[in-house]
């Protein structure tokens, strides 16, 4: 079946504008994760959705960042009033049920550039 | 707090030879999972191999194997018969049991010389 997909692949925006990044998880996966990868760095956890439970937002760096997941499937990460330090690759992953032994499968990411 | 350290920012190996990438981690947990992911220029993060901490046997996947030393908190990746397609960034990651937040190392860039 299809893997995790993300859109857009690349996004260039001006400082102060809002952006929306989309993630389509693997069909049947109930757990969805967002990570941020700055240049030359490992991944930084942002937010986690599991089924109908309240999301774990503990990794969001500021209140300019928010995410939602509609119908337990597609997720949108929104960054308001973008800043240059928001420039990074944003990766989405999904897994079957989010338990520790579960493998996370990643999408190709969205490269965000804030000018 | 858990941390993951990859001390080799870059490694190079001749095609067909063997290379070992290092990873150490710090945790007080006894039950956890360790992963190696590969990220080629396409940016897609691909699972290479995983190890359950309760298993003493080292995981292997074809040309990829790990040397898991639980007491030393070491989790190195060995790639045998290196191929040009193995060129990528390799990330070591830690997952505490009953949790879902992968903790990542900074990565090692692997260069394959033809």
mmCIF file of C-alpha atoms in Angstrom:
data_model
loop_
_atom_site.group_PDB
_atom_site.id
_atom_site.type_symbol
_atom_site.label_atom_id
_atom_site.label_comp_id
_atom_site.label_asym_id
_atom_site.label_seq_id
_atom_site.Cartn_x
_atom_site.Cartn_y
_atom_site.Cartn_z
ATOM 1 C CA UNK A 1 0.000 0.000 0.000
ATOM 2 C CA UNK A 2 0.931 3.651 -0.155
ATOM 3 C CA UNK A 3 3.331 5.079 2.382
ATOM 4 C CA UNK A 4 3.103 8.301 4.346
ATOM 5 C CA UNK A 5 2.705 11.293 2.066
ATOM 6 C CA UNK A 6 3.309 14.956 2.810
ATOM 7 C CA UNK A 7 2.542 18.149 0.947
ATOM 8 C CA UNK A 8 3.890 20.451 -0.183
ATOM 9 C CA UNK A 9 7.344 19.044 -0.769
ATOM 10 C CA UNK A 10 8.868 22.490 -0.470
ATOM 11 C CA UNK A 11 7.436 25.736 0.837
ATOM 12 C CA UNK A 12 9.004 29.174 0.692
ATOM 13 C CA UNK A 13 7.266 31.910 2.631
ATOM 14 C CA UNK A 14 7.899 35.364 3.924
ATOM 15 C CA UNK A 15 8.455 36.141 7.564
ATOM 16 C CA UNK A 16 5.169 36.794 9.329
ATOM 17 C CA UNK A 17 3.000 34.689 7.026
ATOM 18 C CA UNK A 18 1.074 31.599 8.118
ATOM 19 C CA UNK A 19 1.767 28.176 6.585
ATOM 20 C CA UNK A 20 -0.044 24.837 6.602
ATOM 21 C CA UNK A 21 1.724 21.520 6.138
ATOM 22 C CA UNK A 22 -0.232 18.375 5.381
ATOM 23 C CA UNK A 23 0.365 14.731 6.248
ATOM 24 C CA UNK A 24 -1.496 11.664 4.981
ATOM 25 C CA UNK A 25 -0.608 8.645 7.134
ATOM 26 C CA UNK A 26 -0.603 5.027 6.078
ATOM 27 C CA UNK A 27 -4.151 3.720 5.910
ATOM 28 C CA UNK A 28 -5.098 1.918 9.110
ATOM 29 C CA UNK A 29 -2.420 3.566 11.249
ATOM 30 C CA UNK A 30 -3.903 5.150 14.350
ATOM 31 C CA UNK A 31 -0.775 6.937 15.583
ATOM 32 C CA UNK A 32 0.658 10.019 13.887
ATOM 33 C CA UNK A 33 3.747 12.038 14.785
ATOM 34 C CA UNK A 34 5.250 15.351 13.670
ATOM 35 C CA UNK A 35 8.989 16.039 13.921
ATOM 36 C CA UNK A 36 11.188 18.964 12.951
ATOM 37 C CA UNK A 37 14.662 18.509 11.527
ATOM 38 C CA UNK A 38 16.924 21.529 11.425
ATOM 39 C CA UNK A 39 19.925 21.540 9.096
ATOM 40 C CA UNK A 40 22.534 19.006 10.199
ATOM 41 C CA UNK A 41 20.551 17.962 13.236
ATOM 42 C CA UNK A 42 18.578 14.985 14.424
ATOM 43 C CA UNK A 43 14.831 15.064 14.717
ATOM 44 C CA UNK A 44 12.936 17.050 17.315
ATOM 45 C CA UNK A 45 9.564 15.715 18.458
ATOM 46 C CA UNK A 46 6.686 18.153 18.025
ATOM 47 C CA UNK A 47 3.332 16.455 18.554
ATOM 48 C CA UNK A 48 1.713 13.010 18.742
ATOM 49 C CA UNK A 49 -1.827 11.872 17.929
ATOM 50 C CA UNK A 50 -3.215 8.496 18.946
ATOM 51 C CA UNK A 51 -6.734 7.575 17.908
ATOM 52 C CA UNK A 52 -9.311 9.791 19.586
ATOM 53 C CA UNK A 53 -7.126 10.631 22.572
ATOM 54 C CA UNK A 54 -6.009 14.175 23.313
ATOM 55 C CA UNK A 55 -2.754 14.830 21.440
ATOM 56 C CA UNK A 56 0.563 15.177 23.209
ATOM 57 C CA UNK A 57 1.625 18.721 22.321
ATOM 58 C CA UNK A 58 4.590 18.819 24.668
ATOM 59 C CA UNK A 59 7.117 19.241 21.861
ATOM 60 C CA UNK A 60 5.579 22.277 20.178
ATOM 61 C CA UNK A 61 8.164 25.089 20.489
ATOM 62 C CA UNK A 62 5.712 27.977 20.838
ATOM 63 C CA UNK A 63 2.026 28.852 20.663
ATOM 64 C CA UNK A 64 2.528 29.801 17.016
ATOM 65 C CA UNK A 65 2.565 26.078 16.276
ATOM 66 C CA UNK A 66 -0.605 24.005 16.241
ATOM 67 C CA UNK A 67 -1.760 20.771 14.674
ATOM 68 C CA UNK A 68 -4.995 18.950 14.133
ATOM 69 C CA UNK A 69 -5.980 15.574 12.866
ATOM 70 C CA UNK A 70 -9.325 15.228 11.176
ATOM 71 C CA UNK A 71 -11.277 11.986 11.176
ATOM 72 C CA UNK A 72 -8.357 10.113 12.658
ATOM 73 C CA UNK A 73 -6.477 10.319 9.386
ATOM 74 C CA UNK A 74 -5.077 13.432 7.686
ATOM 75 C CA UNK A 75 -3.149 15.883 9.850
ATOM 76 C CA UNK A 76 -2.301 19.530 9.316
ATOM 77 C CA UNK A 77 0.533 21.344 11.072
ATOM 78 C CA UNK A 78 0.018 25.118 11.122
ATOM 79 C CA UNK A 79 2.697 27.666 11.863
ATOM 80 C CA UNK A 80 1.425 31.195 12.400
ATOM 81 C CA UNK A 81 3.496 34.351 11.934
ATOM 82 C CA UNK A 82 6.477 32.379 10.676
ATOM 83 C CA UNK A 83 9.965 33.341 11.801
ATOM 84 C CA UNK A 84 13.302 32.592 10.120
ATOM 85 C CA UNK A 85 14.169 30.106 12.864
ATOM 86 C CA UNK A 86 11.169 28.030 11.757
ATOM 87 C CA UNK A 87 13.079 27.103 8.588
ATOM 88 C CA UNK A 88 13.572 23.338 8.713
ATOM 89 C CA UNK A 89 12.332 20.059 7.282
ATOM 90 C CA UNK A 90 9.068 18.972 8.886
ATOM 91 C CA UNK A 91 8.650 15.208 8.937
ATOM 92 C CA UNK A 92 5.495 13.264 9.600
ATOM 93 C CA UNK A 93 5.392 9.618 10.642
ATOM 94 C CA UNK A 94 2.657 7.116 11.360
ATOM 95 C CA UNK A 95 2.521 3.781 13.142
ATOM 96 C CA UNK A 96 -0.069 1.086 13.656
ATOM 97 C CA UNK A 97 -1.052 1.755 17.266
ATOM 98 C CA UNK A 98 1.648 3.916 18.844
ATOM 99 C CA UNK A 99 2.872 1.321 21.315
ATOM 100 C CA UNK A 100 6.544 1.107 22.163
ATOM 101 C CA UNK A 101 7.217 -1.857 19.925
ATOM 102 C CA UNK A 102 5.577 -0.138 17.002
ATOM 103 C CA UNK A 103 7.687 0.990 14.047
ATOM 104 C CA UNK A 104 7.257 4.548 12.849
ATOM 105 C CA UNK A 105 7.109 5.013 9.076
ATOM 106 C CA UNK A 106 8.109 8.408 7.752
ATOM 107 C CA UNK A 107 6.996 10.616 4.924
ATOM 108 C CA UNK A 108 9.421 12.519 2.666
ATOM 109 C CA UNK A 109 9.017 15.722 4.633
ATOM 110 C CA UNK A 110 8.242 19.339 3.786
ATOM 111 C CA UNK A 111 11.191 21.706 3.532
ATOM 112 C CA UNK A 112 10.083 25.074 4.876
ATOM 113 C CA UNK A 113 12.132 28.165 4.100
ATOM 114 C CA UNK A 114 11.200 31.433 5.775
ATOM 115 C CA UNK A 115 12.736 34.471 4.093
ATOM 116 C CA UNK B 1 16.343 12.466 30.568
ATOM 117 C CA UNK B 2 17.397 10.161 27.779
ATOM 118 C CA UNK B 3 20.110 11.254 25.368
ATOM 119 C CA UNK B 4 21.584 9.683 22.238
ATOM 120 C CA UNK B 5 25.112 10.445 21.064
ATOM 121 C CA UNK B 6 26.628 9.758 17.675
ATOM 122 C CA UNK B 7 30.257 10.793 17.904
ATOM 123 C CA UNK B 8 31.096 10.424 14.215
ATOM 124 C CA UNK B 9 29.731 13.316 12.130
ATOM 125 C CA UNK B 10 31.050 11.665 8.965
ATOM 126 C CA UNK B 11 32.445 8.299 7.930
ATOM 127 C CA UNK B 12 33.732 7.047 4.605
ATOM 128 C CA UNK B 13 34.279 3.522 3.370
ATOM 129 C CA UNK B 14 35.413 1.862 0.188
ATOM 130 C CA UNK B 15 32.716 0.059 -1.750
ATOM 131 C CA UNK B 16 32.446 -3.633 -0.735
ATOM 132 C CA UNK B 17 34.198 -3.053 2.587
ATOM 133 C CA UNK B 18 32.748 -3.035 6.095
ATOM 134 C CA UNK B 19 32.022 0.029 8.200
ATOM 135 C CA UNK B 20 30.804 0.475 11.782
ATOM 136 C CA UNK B 21 28.814 3.466 12.968
ATOM 137 C CA UNK B 22 28.825 4.257 16.680
ATOM 138 C CA UNK B 23 25.955 5.189 18.965
ATOM 139 C CA UNK B 24 25.782 5.534 22.725
ATOM 140 C CA UNK B 25 22.806 6.458 24.832
ATOM 141 C CA UNK B 26 22.024 7.382 28.381
ATOM 142 C CA UNK B 27 18.984 6.115 30.236
ATOM 143 C CA UNK B 28 17.941 4.751 33.596
ATOM 144 C CA UNK B 29 15.265 2.601 31.974
ATOM 145 C CA UNK B 30 15.705 -1.155 31.616
ATOM 146 C CA UNK B 31 13.073 -1.749 28.948
ATOM 147 C CA UNK B 32 13.398 0.165 25.717
ATOM 148 C CA UNK B 33 13.953 -0.054 21.975
ATOM 149 C CA UNK B 34 16.808 1.123 19.786
ATOM 150 C CA UNK B 35 16.677 1.921 16.102
ATOM 151 C CA UNK B 36 18.911 2.808 13.215
ATOM 152 C CA UNK B 37 17.291 4.887 10.497
ATOM 153 C CA UNK B 38 18.772 5.852 7.136
ATOM 154 C CA UNK B 39 18.012 9.187 5.464
ATOM 155 C CA UNK B 40 19.154 9.448 1.821
ATOM 156 C CA UNK B 41 19.094 12.790 -0.064
ATOM 157 C CA UNK B 42 15.426 12.140 -0.829
ATOM 158 C CA UNK B 43 14.819 12.987 2.889
ATOM 159 C CA UNK B 44 12.711 9.882 3.474
ATOM 160 C CA UNK B 45 13.639 8.362 6.836
ATOM 161 C CA UNK B 46 13.897 4.597 6.361
ATOM 162 C CA UNK B 47 14.117 2.043 9.149
ATOM 163 C CA UNK B 48 17.291 -0.032 8.844
ATOM 164 C CA UNK B 49 17.170 -2.188 11.966
ATOM 165 C CA UNK B 50 15.683 -2.289 15.465
ATOM 166 C CA UNK B 51 16.700 -3.911 18.727
ATOM 167 C CA UNK B 52 14.622 -4.702 21.779
ATOM 168 C CA UNK B 53 16.629 -4.111 24.955
ATOM 169 C CA UNK B 54 15.340 -7.305 26.589
ATOM 170 C CA UNK B 55 16.801 -9.405 23.788
ATOM 171 C CA UNK B 56 20.429 -10.382 24.228
ATOM 172 C CA UNK B 57 20.810 -11.517 20.636
ATOM 173 C CA UNK B 58 22.023 -8.823 18.268
ATOM 174 C CA UNK B 59 19.589 -7.948 15.495
ATOM 175 C CA UNK B 60 20.586 -8.573 11.874
ATOM 176 C CA UNK B 61 18.986 -7.589 8.581
ATOM 177 C CA UNK B 62 20.894 -8.905 5.581
ATOM 178 C CA UNK B 63 24.100 -6.809 5.356
ATOM 179 C CA UNK B 64 23.190 -4.772 8.443
ATOM 180 C CA UNK B 65 23.848 -5.928 11.984
ATOM 181 C CA UNK B 66 24.158 -4.313 15.374
ATOM 182 C CA UNK B 67 26.466 -4.761 18.322
ATOM 183 C CA UNK B 68 24.227 -4.087 21.314
ATOM 184 C CA UNK B 69 26.093 -3.732 24.605
ATOM 185 C CA UNK B 70 23.421 -2.995 27.200
ATOM 186 C CA UNK B 71 25.739 -2.513 30.165
ATOM 187 C CA UNK B 72 27.889 -0.109 28.189
ATOM 188 C CA UNK B 73 24.798 1.552 26.657
ATOM 189 C CA UNK B 74 26.276 1.145 23.216
ATOM 190 C CA UNK B 75 24.451 0.331 19.985
ATOM 191 C CA UNK B 76 26.707 0.295 16.930
ATOM 192 C CA UNK B 77 25.664 -0.486 13.356
ATOM 193 C CA UNK B 78 27.833 -2.634 11.105
ATOM 194 C CA UNK B 79 27.323 -2.485 7.358
ATOM 195 C CA UNK B 80 29.002 -5.314 5.457
ATOM 196 C CA UNK B 81 29.810 -5.302 1.741
ATOM 197 C CA UNK B 82 29.043 -1.580 1.486
ATOM 198 C CA UNK B 83 27.197 -0.502 -1.637
ATOM 199 C CA UNK B 84 26.887 2.877 -3.313
ATOM 200 C CA UNK B 85 23.207 2.935 -2.380
ATOM 201 C CA UNK B 86 24.145 2.856 1.308
ATOM 202 C CA UNK B 87 25.359 6.457 1.105
ATOM 203 C CA UNK B 88 23.097 8.477 3.411
ATOM 204 C CA UNK B 89 22.755 10.045 6.838
ATOM 205 C CA UNK B 90 22.345 7.395 9.520
ATOM 206 C CA UNK B 91 20.483 8.212 12.707
ATOM 207 C CA UNK B 92 20.413 6.250 15.927
ATOM 208 C CA UNK B 93 17.209 6.580 17.959
ATOM 209 C CA UNK B 94 15.957 5.490 21.384
ATOM 210 C CA UNK B 95 12.395 4.732 22.444
ATOM 211 C CA UNK B 96 11.370 4.184 26.037
ATOM 212 C CA UNK B 97 8.846 1.395 26.474
ATOM 213 C CA UNK B 98 5.273 2.589 26.901
ATOM 214 C CA UNK B 99 6.250 5.851 25.291
ATOM 215 C CA UNK B 100 6.279 7.053 21.745
ATOM 216 C CA UNK B 101 8.776 9.887 21.585
ATOM 217 C CA UNK B 102 11.825 8.782 19.662
ATOM 218 C CA UNK B 103 14.991 10.429 20.976
ATOM 219 C CA UNK B 104 17.452 10.992 18.128
ATOM 220 C CA UNK B 105 21.182 11.302 17.732
ATOM 221 C CA UNK B 106 22.629 14.040 15.518
ATOM 222 C CA UNK B 107 23.425 11.590 12.717
ATOM 223 C CA UNK B 108 26.463 10.256 10.860
ATOM 224 C CA UNK B 109 26.987 10.998 7.191
ATOM 225 C CA UNK B 110 28.181 7.853 5.415
ATOM 226 C CA UNK B 111 30.154 8.278 2.201
ATOM 227 C CA UNK B 112 30.789 5.288 -0.049
ATOM 228 C CA UNK B 113 33.872 5.560 -2.248
ATOM 229 C CA UNK B 114 33.659 3.649 -5.538
#
